[in-house]
Tab-separated table of C-alpha atoms and ligand atoms in Angstrom:
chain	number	residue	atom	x	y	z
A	1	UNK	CA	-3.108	-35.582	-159.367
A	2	UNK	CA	-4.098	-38.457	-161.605
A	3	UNK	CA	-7.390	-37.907	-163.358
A	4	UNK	CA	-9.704	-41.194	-163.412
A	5	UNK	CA	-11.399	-41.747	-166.703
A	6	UNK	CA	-14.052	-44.419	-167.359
A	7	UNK	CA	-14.713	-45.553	-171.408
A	8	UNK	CA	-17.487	-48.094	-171.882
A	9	UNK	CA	-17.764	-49.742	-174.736
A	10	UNK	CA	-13.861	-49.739	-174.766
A	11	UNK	CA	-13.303	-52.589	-177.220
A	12	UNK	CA	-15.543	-51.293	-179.669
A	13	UNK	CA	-14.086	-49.432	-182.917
A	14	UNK	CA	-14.355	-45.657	-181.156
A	15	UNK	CA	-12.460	-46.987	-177.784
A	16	UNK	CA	-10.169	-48.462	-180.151
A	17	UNK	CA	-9.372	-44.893	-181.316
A	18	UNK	CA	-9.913	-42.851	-178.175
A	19	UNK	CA	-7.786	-45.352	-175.578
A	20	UNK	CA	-4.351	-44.184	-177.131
A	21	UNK	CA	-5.427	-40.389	-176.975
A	22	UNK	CA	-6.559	-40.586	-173.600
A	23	UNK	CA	-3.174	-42.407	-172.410
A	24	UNK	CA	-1.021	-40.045	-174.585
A	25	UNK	CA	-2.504	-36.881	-172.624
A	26	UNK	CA	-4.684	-35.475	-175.574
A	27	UNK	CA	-7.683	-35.476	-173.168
A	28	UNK	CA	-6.712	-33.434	-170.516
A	29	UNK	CA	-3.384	-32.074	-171.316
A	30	UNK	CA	0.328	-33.160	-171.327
A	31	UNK	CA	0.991	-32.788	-167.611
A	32	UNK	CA	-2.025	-34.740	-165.993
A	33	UNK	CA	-1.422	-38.586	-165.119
A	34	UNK	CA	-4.507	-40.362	-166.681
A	35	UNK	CA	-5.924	-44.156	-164.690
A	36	UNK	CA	-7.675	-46.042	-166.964
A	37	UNK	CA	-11.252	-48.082	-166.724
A	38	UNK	CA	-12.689	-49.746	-169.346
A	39	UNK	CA	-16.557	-50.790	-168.990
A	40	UNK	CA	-17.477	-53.524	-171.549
A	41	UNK	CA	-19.947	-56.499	-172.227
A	42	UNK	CA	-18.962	-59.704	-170.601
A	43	UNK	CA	-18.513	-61.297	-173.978
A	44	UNK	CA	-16.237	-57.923	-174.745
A	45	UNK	CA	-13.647	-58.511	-171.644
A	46	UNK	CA	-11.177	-60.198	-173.660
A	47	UNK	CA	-11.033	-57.762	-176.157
A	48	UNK	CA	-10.803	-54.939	-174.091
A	49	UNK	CA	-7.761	-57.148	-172.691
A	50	UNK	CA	-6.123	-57.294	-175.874
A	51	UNK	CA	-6.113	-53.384	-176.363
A	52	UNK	CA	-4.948	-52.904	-172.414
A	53	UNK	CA	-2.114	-55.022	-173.583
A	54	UNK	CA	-1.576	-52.382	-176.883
A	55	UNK	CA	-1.723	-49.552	-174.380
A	56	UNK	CA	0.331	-51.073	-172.317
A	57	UNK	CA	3.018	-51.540	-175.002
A	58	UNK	CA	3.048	-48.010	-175.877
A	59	UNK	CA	4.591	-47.288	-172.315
A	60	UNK	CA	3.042	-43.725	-172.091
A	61	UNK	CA	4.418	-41.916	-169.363
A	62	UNK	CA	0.959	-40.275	-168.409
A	63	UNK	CA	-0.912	-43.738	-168.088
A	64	UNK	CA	-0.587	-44.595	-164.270
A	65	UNK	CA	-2.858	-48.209	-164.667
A	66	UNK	CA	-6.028	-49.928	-166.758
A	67	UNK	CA	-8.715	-51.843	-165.044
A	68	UNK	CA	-10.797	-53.703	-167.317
A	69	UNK	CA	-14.338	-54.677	-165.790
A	70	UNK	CA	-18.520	-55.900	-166.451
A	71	UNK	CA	-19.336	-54.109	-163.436
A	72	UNK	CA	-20.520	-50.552	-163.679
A	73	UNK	CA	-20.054	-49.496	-160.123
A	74	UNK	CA	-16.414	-50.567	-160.044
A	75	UNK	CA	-15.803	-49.227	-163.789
A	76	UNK	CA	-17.330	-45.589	-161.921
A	77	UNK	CA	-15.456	-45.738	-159.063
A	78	UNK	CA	-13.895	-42.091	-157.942
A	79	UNK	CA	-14.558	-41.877	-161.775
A	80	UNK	CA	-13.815	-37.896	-162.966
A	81	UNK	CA	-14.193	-38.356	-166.529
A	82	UNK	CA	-16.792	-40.495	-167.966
A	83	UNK	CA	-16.835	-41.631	-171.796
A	84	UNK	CA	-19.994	-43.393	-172.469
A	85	UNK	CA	-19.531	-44.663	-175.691
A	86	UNK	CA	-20.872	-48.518	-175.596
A	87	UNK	CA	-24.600	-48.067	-176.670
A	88	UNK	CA	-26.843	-50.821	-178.637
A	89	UNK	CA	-27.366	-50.169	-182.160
A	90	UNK	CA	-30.509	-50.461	-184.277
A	91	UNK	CA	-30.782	-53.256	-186.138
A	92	UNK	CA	-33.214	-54.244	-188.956
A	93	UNK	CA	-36.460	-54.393	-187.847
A	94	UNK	CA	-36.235	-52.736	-185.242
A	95	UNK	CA	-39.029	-50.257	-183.848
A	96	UNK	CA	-37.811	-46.727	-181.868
A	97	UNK	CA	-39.423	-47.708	-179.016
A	98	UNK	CA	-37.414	-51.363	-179.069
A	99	UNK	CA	-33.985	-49.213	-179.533
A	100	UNK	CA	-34.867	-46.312	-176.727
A	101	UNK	CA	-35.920	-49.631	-174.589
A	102	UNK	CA	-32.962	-51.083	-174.924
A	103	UNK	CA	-30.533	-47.999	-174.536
A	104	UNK	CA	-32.849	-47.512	-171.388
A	105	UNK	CA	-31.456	-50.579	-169.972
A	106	UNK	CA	-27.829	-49.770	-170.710
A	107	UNK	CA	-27.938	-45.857	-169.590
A	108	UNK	CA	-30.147	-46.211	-166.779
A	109	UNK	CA	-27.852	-48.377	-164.576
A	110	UNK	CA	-24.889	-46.258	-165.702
A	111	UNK	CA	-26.471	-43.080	-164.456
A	112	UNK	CA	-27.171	-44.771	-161.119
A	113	UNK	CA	-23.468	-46.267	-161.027
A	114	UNK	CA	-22.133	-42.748	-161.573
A	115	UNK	CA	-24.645	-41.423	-159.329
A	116	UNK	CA	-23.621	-43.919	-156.476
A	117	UNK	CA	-20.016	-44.247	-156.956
A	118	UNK	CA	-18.421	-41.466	-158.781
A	119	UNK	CA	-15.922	-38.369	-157.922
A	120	UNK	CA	-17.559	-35.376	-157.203
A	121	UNK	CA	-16.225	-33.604	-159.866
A	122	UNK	CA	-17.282	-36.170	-162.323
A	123	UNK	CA	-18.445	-35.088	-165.782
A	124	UNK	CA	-19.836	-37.263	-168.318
A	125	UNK	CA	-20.116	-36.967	-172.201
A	126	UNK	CA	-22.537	-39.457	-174.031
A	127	UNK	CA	-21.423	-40.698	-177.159
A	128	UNK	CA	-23.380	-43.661	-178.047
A	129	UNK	CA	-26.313	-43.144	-179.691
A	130	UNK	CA	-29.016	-41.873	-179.881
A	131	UNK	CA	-26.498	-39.795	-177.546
A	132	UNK	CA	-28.740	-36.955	-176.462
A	133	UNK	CA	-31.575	-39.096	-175.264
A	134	UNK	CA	-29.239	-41.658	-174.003
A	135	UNK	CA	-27.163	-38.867	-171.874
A	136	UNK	CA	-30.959	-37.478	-170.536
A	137	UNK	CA	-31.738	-41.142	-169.174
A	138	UNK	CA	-28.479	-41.342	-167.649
A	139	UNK	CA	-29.013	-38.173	-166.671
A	140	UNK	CA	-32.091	-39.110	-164.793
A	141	UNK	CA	-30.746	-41.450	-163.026
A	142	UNK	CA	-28.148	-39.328	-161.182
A	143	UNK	CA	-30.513	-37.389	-158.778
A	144	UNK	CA	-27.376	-36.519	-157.077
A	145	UNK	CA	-25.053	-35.396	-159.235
A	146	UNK	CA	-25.837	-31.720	-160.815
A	147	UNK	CA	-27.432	-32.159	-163.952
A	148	UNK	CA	-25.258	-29.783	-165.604
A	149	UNK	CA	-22.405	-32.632	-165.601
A	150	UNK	CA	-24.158	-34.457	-168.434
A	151	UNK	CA	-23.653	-34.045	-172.022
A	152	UNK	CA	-23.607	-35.656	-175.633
A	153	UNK	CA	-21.697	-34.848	-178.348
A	154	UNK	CA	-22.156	-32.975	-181.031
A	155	UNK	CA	-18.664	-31.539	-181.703
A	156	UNK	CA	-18.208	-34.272	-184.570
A	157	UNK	CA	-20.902	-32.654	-186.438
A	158	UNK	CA	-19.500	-29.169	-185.070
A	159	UNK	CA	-15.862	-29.935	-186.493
A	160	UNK	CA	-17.847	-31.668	-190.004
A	161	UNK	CA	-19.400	-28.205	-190.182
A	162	UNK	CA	-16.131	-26.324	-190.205
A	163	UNK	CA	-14.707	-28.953	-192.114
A	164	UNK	CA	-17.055	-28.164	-194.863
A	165	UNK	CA	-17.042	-24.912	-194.862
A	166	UNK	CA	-12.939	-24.442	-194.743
A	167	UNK	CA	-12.904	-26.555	-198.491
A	168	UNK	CA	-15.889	-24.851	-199.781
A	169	UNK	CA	-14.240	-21.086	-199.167
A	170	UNK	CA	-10.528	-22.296	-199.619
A	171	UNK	CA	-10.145	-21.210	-196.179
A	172	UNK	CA	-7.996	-22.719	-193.302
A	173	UNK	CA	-10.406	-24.186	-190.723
A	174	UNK	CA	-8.329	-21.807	-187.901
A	175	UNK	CA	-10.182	-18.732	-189.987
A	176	UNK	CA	-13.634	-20.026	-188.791
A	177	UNK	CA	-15.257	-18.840	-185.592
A	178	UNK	CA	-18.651	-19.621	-183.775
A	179	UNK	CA	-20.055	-22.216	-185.730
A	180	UNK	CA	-23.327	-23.564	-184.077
A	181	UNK	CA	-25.087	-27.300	-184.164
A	182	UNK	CA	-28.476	-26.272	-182.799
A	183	UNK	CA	-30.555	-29.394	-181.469
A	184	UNK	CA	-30.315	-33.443	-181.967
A	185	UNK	CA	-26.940	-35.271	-182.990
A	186	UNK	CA	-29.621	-36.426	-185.866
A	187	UNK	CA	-30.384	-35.843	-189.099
A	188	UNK	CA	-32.831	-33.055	-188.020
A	189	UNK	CA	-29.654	-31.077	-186.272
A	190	UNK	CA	-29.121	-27.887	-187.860
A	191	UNK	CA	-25.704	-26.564	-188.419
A	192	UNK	CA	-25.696	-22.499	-188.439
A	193	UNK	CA	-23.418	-20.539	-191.020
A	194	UNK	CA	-25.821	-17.207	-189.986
A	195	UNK	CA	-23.809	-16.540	-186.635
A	196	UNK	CA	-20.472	-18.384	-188.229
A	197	UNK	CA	-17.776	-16.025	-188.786
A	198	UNK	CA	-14.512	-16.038	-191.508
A	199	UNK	CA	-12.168	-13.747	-190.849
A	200	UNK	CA	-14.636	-11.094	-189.195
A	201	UNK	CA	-17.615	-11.675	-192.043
A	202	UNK	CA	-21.017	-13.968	-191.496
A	203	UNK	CA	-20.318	-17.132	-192.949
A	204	UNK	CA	-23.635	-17.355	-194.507
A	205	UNK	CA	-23.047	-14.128	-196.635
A	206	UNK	CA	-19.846	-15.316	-197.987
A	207	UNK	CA	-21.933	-18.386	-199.843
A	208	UNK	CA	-25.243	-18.825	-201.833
A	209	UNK	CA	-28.210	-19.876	-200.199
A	210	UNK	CA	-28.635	-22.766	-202.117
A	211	UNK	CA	-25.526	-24.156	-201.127
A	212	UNK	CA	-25.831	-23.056	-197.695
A	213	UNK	CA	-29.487	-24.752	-197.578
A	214	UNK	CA	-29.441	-27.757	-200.075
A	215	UNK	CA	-25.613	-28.704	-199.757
A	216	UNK	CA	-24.176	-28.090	-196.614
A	217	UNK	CA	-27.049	-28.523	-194.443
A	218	UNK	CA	-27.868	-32.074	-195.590
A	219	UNK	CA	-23.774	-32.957	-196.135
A	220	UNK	CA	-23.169	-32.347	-192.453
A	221	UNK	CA	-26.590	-33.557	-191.094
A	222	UNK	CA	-26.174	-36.982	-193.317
A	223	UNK	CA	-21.949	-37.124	-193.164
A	224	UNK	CA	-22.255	-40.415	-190.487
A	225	UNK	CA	-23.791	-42.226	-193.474
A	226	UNK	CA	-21.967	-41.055	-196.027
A	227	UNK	CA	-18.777	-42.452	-194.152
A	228	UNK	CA	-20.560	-45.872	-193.852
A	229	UNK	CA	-21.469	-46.013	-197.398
A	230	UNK	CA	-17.493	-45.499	-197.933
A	231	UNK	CA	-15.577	-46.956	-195.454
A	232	UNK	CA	-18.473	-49.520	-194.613
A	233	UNK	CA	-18.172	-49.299	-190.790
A	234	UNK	CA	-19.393	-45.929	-189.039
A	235	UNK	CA	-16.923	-42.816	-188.080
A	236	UNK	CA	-14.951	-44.096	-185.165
A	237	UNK	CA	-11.337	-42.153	-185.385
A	238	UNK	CA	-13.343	-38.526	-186.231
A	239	UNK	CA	-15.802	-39.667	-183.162
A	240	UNK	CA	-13.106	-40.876	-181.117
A	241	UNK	CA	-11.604	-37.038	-182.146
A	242	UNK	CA	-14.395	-34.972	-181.241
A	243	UNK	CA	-14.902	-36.423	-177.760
A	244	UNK	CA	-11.387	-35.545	-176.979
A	245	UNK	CA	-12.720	-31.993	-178.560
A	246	UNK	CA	-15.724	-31.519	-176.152
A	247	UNK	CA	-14.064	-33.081	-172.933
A	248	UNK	CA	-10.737	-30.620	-173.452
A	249	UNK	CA	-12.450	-27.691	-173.890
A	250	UNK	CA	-14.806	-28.669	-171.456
A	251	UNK	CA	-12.194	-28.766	-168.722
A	252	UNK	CA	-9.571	-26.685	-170.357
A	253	UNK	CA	-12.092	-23.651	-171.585
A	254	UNK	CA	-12.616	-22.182	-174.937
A	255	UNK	CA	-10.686	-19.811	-176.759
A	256	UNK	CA	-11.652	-15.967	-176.313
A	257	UNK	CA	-13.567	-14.977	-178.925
A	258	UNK	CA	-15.010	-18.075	-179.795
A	259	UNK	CA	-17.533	-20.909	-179.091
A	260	UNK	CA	-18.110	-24.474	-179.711
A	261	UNK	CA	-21.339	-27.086	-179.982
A	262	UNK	CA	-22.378	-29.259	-177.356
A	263	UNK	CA	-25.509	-30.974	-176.236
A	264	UNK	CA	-26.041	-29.891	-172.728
A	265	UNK	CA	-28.953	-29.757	-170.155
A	266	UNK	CA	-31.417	-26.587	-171.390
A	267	UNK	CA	-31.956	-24.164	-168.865
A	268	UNK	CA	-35.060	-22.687	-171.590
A	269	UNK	CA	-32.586	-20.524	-174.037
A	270	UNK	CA	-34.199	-20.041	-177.117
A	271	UNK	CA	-37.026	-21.573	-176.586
A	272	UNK	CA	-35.434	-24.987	-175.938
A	273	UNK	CA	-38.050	-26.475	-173.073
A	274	UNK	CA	-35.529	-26.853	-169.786
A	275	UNK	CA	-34.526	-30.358	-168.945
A	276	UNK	CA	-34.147	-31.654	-172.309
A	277	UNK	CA	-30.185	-32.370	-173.525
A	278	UNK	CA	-29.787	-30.319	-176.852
A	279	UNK	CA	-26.894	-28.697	-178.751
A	280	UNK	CA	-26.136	-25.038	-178.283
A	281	UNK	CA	-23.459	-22.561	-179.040
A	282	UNK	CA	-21.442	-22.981	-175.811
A	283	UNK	CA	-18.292	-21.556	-174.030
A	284	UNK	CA	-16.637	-22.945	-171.003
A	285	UNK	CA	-15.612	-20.821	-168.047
A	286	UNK	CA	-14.022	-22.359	-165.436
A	287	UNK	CA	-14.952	-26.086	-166.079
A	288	UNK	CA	-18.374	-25.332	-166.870
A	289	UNK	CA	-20.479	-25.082	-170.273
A	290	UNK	CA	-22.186	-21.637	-170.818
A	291	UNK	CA	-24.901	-21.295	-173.199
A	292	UNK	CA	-23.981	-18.067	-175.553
A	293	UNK	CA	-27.132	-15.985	-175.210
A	294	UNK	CA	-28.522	-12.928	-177.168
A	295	UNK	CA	-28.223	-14.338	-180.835
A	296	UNK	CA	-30.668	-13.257	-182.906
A	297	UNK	CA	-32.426	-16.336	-184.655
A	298	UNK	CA	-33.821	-15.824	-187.751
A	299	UNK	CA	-37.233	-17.456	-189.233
A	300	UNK	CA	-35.424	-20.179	-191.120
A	301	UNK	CA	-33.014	-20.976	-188.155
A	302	UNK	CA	-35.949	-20.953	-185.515
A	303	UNK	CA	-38.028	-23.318	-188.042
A	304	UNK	CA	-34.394	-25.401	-188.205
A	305	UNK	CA	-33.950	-25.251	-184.449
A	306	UNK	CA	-37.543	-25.690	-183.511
A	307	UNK	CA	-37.906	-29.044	-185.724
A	308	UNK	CA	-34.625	-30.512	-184.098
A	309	UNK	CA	-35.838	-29.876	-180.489
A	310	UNK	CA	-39.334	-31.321	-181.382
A	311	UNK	CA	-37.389	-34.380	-182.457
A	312	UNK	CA	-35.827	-34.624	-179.034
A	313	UNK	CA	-39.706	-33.864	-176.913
A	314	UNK	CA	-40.686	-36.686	-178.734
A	315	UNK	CA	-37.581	-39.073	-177.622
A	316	UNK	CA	-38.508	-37.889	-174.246
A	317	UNK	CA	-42.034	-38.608	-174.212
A	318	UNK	CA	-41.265	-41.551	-175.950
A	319	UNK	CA	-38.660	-42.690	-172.704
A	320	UNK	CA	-41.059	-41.479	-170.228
A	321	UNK	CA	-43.293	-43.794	-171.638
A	322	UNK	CA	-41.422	-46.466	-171.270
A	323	UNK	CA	-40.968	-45.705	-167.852
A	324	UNK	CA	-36.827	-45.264	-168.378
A	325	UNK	CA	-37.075	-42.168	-166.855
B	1	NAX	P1	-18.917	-50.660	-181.747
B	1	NAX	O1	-20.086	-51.545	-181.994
B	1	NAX	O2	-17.649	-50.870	-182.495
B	1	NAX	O3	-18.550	-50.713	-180.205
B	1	NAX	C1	-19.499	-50.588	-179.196
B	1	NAX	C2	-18.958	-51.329	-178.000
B	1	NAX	O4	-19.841	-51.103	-176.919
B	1	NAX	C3	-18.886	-52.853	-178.211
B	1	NAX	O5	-17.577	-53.300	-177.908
B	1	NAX	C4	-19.913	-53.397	-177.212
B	1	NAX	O6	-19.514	-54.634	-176.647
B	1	NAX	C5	-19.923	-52.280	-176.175
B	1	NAX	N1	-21.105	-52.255	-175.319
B	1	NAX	C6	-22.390	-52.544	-175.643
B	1	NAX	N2	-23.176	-52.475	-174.571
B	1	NAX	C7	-22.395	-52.099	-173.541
B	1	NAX	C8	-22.626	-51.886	-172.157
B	1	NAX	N3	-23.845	-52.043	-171.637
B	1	NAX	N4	-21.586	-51.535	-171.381
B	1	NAX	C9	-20.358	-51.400	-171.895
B	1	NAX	N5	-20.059	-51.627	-173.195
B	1	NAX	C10	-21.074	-51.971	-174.005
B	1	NAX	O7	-19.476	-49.177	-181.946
B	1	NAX	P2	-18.638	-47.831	-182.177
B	1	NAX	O8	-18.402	-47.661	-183.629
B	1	NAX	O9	-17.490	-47.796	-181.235
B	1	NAX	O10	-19.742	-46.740	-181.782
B	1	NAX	C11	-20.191	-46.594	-180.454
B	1	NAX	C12	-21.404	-45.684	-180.398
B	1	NAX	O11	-21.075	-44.379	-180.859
B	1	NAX	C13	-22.570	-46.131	-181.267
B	1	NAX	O12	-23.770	-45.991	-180.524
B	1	NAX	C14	-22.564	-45.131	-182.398
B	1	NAX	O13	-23.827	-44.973	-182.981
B	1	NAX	C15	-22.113	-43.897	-181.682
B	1	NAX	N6	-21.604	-42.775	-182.497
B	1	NAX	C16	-21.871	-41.530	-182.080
B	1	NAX	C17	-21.402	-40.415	-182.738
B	1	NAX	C18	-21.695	-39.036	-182.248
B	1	NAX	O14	-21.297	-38.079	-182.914
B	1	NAX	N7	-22.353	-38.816	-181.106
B	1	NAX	C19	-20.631	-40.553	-184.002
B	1	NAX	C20	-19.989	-41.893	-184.158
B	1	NAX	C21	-20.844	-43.047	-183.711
B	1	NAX	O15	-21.768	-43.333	-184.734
């Protein structure tokens, strides 16, 4: 059956790297027929045309059709998969409240589109930022669809984490299990080595703590601006990378013996208040994230955790506020 998947801000730099994934089959596997719609800005359209007609020329088997629309609730319709990647940046000058307000106003009337018009299986992953408060207004929005269905991404700063770690140890990234992202895709997230494993051994006794807490915390937690400082545009390929990540093992499962990082829905695990979208060690079972319980969390880690989720009660409040949710 041919899988419907929705990207919106397709003719941005990240739908410019995730289209041709999609429509190859690295989303959802080599077997499943992908349809195509792509939710941009009006002024957008005719970009988004231009890469239809790149996909297009590719002549992927998988890819069934594109649509190409402004309109949410026809960009949602019978959607299964949706990519919300189109978000409004934060320019200078501009206050929290002004950038919340105005992701508000994009994510709120998503959520409802979904809500109103989507498959029932739909599942959505939030890219655009900031994702996890973006993905909990949307979230909002969707009385109808089980909450559990929305997520942001953290496996960019999951697969960073691993990243790092494989160069500092000279180890291949396939010898690294259960790495963690605990809380915000922010600078306050906090990226575990203490329930990390290489090759059987806890990642954080295999380095020094000073490297562990004033090098590789900080290099993940600050790697988005270290790539604009080089490359002078934001991550978009490694973004457009980890989506496919969290959406494949998010419909596919994980592997035994292992767990990845997403930002899902709390249900209260480690003292993460419930309803608030934060990172956790997850596994997926039968299409559906599973929050790995029982870890024991040590002081520094719950200080780590606890300042990352605080982060996130106070994007919340600050939404509420607003009145965007
Ligand atoms: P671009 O500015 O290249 O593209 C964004 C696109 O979204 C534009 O084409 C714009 O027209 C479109 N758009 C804006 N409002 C829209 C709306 N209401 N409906 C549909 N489309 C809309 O940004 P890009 O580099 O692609 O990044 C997209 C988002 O991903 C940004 O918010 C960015 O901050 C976020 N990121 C999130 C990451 C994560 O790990 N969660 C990492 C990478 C990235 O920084």
């Amino acid at each position: 059956m041919t899988v419907k998947v929705t990207v919106t801000g397709a003719a941005g730099q990240i739908g410019y790297a995730l289209l041709f994934r999609i429509a190859s089959g690295h989303l959802l596997g080599p077997d499943v027929p992908v349809q195509l719609s792509l939710l941009e800005i009006t002024p957008a359209l005719k970009a988004a045309e231009g890469t239809a007609m790149e996909l297009d020329d590719c002549a992927f088997p998988l890819l069934k059709g594109i649509d190409i629309t402004d309109d949410p609730n026809y960009a949602f319709n019978g959607t299964n998969v949706a990519l919300l990647v189109g978000a409004r940046p934060r320019t200078a000058g501009m206050e929290r409240g002004d950038l919340l307000s105005a992701n508000g106003g994009i994510f709120g009337p998503q959520g409802r589109a979904i809500n109103d018009n989507a498959a029932d299986d739909v599942r959505v992953l939030v890219v655009g930022n900031p994702a996890n408060t973006n993905a909990l207004i949307a979230q909002r929005h969707a009385p109808d669809v089980p909450a559990d269905r929305f997520t942001a991404m953290t496996r960019l700063d999951h697969n960073r984490a691993l990243s790092q770690l494989s160069s500092k140890l000279g180890v291949p990234v396939t010898d690294i299990k259960k790495m963690t992202i605990w809380g915000n895709h922010s600078a306050t997230q906090y990226p575990d080595l203490y329930h990390a494993e290489v090759g059987g051994k806890i990642a954080a006794e295999l380095v020094d703590q000073d490297w562990l807490k004033d090098t590789f915390i900080p290099t993940v937690a600050k790697r988005g601006a270290a790539i604009i400082e080089a490359r002078g545009a934001s991550s978009a390929a490694s973004a457009a990378n980890a989506a496919i990540d969290h959406v494949h093992s998010w419909v596919n499962g994980t592997p035994e013996g292992d767990w990845t990082s997403a930002a899902i829905v709390s249900d209260g695990s480690y003292g993460v208040p419930e309803g608030i979208i934060s990172s956790f060690p997850v596994v997926s079972r039968n299409g559906q994230w599973e929050i790995v319980q029982g870890l024991d969390i040590d002081d520094f880690s719950r200080g780590k955790i606890d300042a990352s989720v605080k982060e996130l009660q106070e994007e919340r409040d600050a939404v509420k506020e607003l009145g965007l949710i």
